[in-house]
mmCIF file of C-alpha atoms in Angstrom:
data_model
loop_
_atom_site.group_PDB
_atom_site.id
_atom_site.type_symbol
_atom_site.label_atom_id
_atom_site.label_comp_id
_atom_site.label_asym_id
_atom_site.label_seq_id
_atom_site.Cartn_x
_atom_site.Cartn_y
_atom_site.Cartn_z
ATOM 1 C CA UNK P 84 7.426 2.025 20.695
ATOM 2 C CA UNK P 85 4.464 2.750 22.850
ATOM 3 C CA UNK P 86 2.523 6.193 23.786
ATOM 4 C CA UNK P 87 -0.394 7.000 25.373
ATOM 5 C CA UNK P 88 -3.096 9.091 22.521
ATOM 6 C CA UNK P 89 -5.966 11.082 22.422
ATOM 7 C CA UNK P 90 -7.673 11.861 19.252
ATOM 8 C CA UNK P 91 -11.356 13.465 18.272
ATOM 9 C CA UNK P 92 -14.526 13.066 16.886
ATOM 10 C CA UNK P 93 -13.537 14.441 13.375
ATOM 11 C CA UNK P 94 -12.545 10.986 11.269
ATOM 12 C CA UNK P 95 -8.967 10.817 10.110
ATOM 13 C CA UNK P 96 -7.522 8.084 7.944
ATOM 14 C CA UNK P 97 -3.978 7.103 7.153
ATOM 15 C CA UNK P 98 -1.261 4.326 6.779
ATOM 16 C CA UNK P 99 2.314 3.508 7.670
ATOM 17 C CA UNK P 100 5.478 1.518 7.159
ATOM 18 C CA UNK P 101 5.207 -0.262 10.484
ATOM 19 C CA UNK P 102 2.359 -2.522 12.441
ATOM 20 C CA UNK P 103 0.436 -0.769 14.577
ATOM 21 C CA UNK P 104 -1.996 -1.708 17.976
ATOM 22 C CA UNK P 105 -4.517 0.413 19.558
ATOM 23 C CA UNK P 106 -5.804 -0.330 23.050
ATOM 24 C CA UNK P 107 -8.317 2.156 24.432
ATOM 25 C CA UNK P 108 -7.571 2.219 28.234
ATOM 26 C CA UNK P 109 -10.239 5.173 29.169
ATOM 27 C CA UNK P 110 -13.207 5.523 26.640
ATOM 28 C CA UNK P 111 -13.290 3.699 23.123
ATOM 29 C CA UNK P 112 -12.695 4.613 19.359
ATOM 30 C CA UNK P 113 -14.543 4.407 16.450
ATOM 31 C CA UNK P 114 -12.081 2.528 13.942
ATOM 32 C CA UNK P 115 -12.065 0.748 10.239
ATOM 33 C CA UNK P 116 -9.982 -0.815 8.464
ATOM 34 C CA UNK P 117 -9.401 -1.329 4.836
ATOM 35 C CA UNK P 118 -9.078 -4.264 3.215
ATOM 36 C CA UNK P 119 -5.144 -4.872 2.634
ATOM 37 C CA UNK P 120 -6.203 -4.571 -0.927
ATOM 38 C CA UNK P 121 -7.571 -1.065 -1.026
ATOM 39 C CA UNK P 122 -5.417 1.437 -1.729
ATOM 40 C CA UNK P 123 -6.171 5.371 -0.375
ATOM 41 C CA UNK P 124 -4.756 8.056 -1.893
ATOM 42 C CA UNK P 125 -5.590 11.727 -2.428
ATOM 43 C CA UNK P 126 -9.354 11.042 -1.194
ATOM 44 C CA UNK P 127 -9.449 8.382 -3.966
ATOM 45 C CA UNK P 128 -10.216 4.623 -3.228
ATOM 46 C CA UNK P 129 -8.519 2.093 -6.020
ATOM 47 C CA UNK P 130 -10.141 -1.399 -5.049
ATOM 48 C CA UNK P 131 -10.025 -3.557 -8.194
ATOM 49 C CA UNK P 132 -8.836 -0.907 -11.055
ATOM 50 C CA UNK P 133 -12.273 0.956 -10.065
ATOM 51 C CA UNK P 134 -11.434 4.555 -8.187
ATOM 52 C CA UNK P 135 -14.155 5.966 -5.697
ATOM 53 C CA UNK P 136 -14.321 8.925 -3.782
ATOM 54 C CA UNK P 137 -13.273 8.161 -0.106
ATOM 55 C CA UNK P 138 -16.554 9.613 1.002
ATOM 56 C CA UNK P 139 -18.456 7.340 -0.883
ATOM 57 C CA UNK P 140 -17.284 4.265 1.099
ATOM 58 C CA UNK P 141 -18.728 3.181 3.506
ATOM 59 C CA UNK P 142 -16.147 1.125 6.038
ATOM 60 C CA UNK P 143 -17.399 -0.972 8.557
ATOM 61 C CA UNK P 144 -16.143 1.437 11.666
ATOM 62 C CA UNK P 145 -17.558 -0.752 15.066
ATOM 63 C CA UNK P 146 -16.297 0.808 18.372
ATOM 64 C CA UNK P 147 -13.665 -0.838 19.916
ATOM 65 C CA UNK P 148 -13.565 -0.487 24.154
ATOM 66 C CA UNK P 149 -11.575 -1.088 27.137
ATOM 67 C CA UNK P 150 -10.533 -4.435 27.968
ATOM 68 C CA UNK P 151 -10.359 -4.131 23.297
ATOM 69 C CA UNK P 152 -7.658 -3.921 20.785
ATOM 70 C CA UNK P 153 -7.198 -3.739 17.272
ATOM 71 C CA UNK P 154 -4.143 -4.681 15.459
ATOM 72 C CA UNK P 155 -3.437 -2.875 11.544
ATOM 73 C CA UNK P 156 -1.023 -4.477 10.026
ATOM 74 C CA UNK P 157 1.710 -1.988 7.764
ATOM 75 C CA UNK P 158 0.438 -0.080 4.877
ATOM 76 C CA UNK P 159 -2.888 -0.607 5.870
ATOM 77 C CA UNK P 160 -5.244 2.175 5.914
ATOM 78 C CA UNK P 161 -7.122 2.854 8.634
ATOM 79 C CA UNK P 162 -10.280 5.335 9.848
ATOM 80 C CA UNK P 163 -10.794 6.474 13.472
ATOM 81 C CA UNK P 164 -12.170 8.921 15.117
ATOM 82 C CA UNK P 165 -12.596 8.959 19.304
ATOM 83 C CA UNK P 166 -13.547 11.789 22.077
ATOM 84 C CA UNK P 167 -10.936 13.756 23.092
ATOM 85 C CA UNK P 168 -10.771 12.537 26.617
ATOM 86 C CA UNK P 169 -10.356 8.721 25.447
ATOM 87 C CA UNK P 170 -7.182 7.829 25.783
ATOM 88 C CA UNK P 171 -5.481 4.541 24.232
ATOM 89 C CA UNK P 172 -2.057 2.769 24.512
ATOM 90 C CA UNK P 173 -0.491 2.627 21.081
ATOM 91 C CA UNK P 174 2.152 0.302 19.856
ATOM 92 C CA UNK P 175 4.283 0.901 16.827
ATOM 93 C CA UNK P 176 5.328 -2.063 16.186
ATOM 94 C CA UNK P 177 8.159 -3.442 13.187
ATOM 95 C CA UNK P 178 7.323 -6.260 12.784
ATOM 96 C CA UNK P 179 3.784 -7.510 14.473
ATOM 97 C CA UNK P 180 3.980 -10.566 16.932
ATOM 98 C CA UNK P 181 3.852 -13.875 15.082
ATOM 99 C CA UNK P 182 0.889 -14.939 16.612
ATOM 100 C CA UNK P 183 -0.749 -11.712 14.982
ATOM 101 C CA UNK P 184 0.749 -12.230 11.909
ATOM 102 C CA UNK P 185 -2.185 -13.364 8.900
ATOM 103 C CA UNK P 186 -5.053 -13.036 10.996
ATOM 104 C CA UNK P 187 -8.157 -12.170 9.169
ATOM 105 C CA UNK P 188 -9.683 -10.818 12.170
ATOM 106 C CA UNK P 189 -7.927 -7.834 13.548
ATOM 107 C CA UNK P 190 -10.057 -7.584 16.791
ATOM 108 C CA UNK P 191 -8.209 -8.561 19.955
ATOM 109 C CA UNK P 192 -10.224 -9.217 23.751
ATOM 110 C CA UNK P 193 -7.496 -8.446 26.161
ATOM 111 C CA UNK P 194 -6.683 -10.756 29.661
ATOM 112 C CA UNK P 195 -7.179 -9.266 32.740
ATOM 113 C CA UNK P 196 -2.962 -9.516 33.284
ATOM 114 C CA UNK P 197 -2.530 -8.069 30.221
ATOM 115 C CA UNK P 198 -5.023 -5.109 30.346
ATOM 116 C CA UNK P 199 -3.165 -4.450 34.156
ATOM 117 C CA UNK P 200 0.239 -4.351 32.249
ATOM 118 C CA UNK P 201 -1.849 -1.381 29.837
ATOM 119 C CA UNK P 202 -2.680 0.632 32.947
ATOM 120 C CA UNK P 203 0.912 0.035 34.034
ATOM 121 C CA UNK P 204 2.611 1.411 30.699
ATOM 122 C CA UNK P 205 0.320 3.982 30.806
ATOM 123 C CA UNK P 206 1.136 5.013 34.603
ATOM 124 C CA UNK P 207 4.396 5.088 33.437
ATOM 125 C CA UNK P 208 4.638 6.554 30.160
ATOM 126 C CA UNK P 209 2.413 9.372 31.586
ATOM 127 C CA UNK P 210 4.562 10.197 34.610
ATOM 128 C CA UNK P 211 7.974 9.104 32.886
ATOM 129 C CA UNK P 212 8.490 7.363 35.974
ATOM 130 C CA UNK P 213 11.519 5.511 34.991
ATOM 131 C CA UNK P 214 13.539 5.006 31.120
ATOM 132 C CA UNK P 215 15.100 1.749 32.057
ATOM 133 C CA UNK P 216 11.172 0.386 32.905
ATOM 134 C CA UNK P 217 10.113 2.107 29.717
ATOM 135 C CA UNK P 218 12.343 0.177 27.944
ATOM 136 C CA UNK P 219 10.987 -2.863 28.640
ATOM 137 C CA UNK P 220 7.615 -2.563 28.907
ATOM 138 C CA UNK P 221 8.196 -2.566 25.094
ATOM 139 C CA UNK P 222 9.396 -6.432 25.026
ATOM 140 C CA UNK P 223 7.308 -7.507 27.869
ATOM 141 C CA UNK P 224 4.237 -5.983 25.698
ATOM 142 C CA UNK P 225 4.955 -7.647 22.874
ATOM 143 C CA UNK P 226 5.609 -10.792 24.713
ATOM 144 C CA UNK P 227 1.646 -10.338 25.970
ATOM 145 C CA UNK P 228 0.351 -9.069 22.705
ATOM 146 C CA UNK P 229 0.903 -12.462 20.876
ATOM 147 C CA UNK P 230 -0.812 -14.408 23.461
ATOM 148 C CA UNK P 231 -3.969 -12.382 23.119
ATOM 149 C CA UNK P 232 -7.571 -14.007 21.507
ATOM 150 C CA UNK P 233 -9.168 -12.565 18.541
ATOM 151 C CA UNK P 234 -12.718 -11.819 18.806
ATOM 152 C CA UNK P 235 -15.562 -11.953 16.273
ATOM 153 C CA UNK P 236 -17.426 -7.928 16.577
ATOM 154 C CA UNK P 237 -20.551 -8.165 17.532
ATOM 155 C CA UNK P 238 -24.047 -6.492 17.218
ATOM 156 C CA UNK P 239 -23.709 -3.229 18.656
ATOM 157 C CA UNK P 240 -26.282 -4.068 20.962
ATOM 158 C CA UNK P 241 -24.879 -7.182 22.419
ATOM 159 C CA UNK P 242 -21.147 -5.821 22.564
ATOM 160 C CA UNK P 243 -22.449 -2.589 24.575
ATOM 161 C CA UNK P 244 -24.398 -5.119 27.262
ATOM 162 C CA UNK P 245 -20.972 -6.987 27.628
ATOM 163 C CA UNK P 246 -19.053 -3.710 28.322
ATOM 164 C CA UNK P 247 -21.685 -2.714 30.922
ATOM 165 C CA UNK P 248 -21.339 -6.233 32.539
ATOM 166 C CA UNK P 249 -17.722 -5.712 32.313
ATOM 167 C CA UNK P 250 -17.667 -2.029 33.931
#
């Protein structure tokens, strides 16, 4: 399933049953994610029998742009927090691509085709435009997703000199 989102600048965190993908398309988001073996619950951190107020932790949170993705895989919790007029293409997704699957780095650098298929869904899924298309763009996005590169986050400072060169 795919929707276009907007969140804020107050962090959230939570997990699900399903994969998930996040693709800013206008703006970025601030996002971390937990290792698979931390488990959040009630503002409590369990990581190795040891329990640790959520607040306490510190989760690496790098900003992830346009022309960026992240993929969380399910039951993995996750920390974001974005301006309100960022928007991002979101992808439930049960279950992930294979390609995606047992990746140790969640970071994704998005081709030019398939960042052009993002502003498409969006187009669409914004102005409903047609269900049957809507449909698709579901497989077809998959289909892209798995052919996507991971990419190792960089220095703040050298990954906000590649957006500018990018803008």
């Amino acid at each position: 399933r795919l929707s276009i989102r907007s969140y804020n600048l107050n962090t959230r965190s939570h997990r699900h049953d399903y994969g998930q993908v996040v693709i800013p398309l206008h703006g970025k988001i601030q996002i971390g994610i937990a290792p698979l073996s931390v488990n959040v619950t009630d503002n409590q951190v369990n990581a190795t029998g040891n329990q640790h107020s959520v607040d306490n932790l510190v989760f690496s949170k790098p900003d992830v742009a346009v022309k960026q993705g992240i993929f969380i895989y399910p039951q993995q919790e996750h920390f974001f927090a974005a301006h309100e007029h960022s928007r991002f293409l979101v992808a439930d997704l049960d279950p992930l691509p294979d390609a995606l699957q047992g990746r140790n780095n969640q970071f994704l650098t998005l081709s030019e085709h398939f960042y052009s298929f993002c502003l498409f869904a969006e187009h669409q899924l914004n102005h409903q435009v047609d269900p049957k298309v809507e449909q698709h763009m579901g497989a077809i996005f998959f289909q892209l997703l798995g052919q996507q590169e991971s990419y190792q986050h960089l220095d703040s400072r050298i990954d906000t000199a590649i957006q500018r060169l990018n803008q």
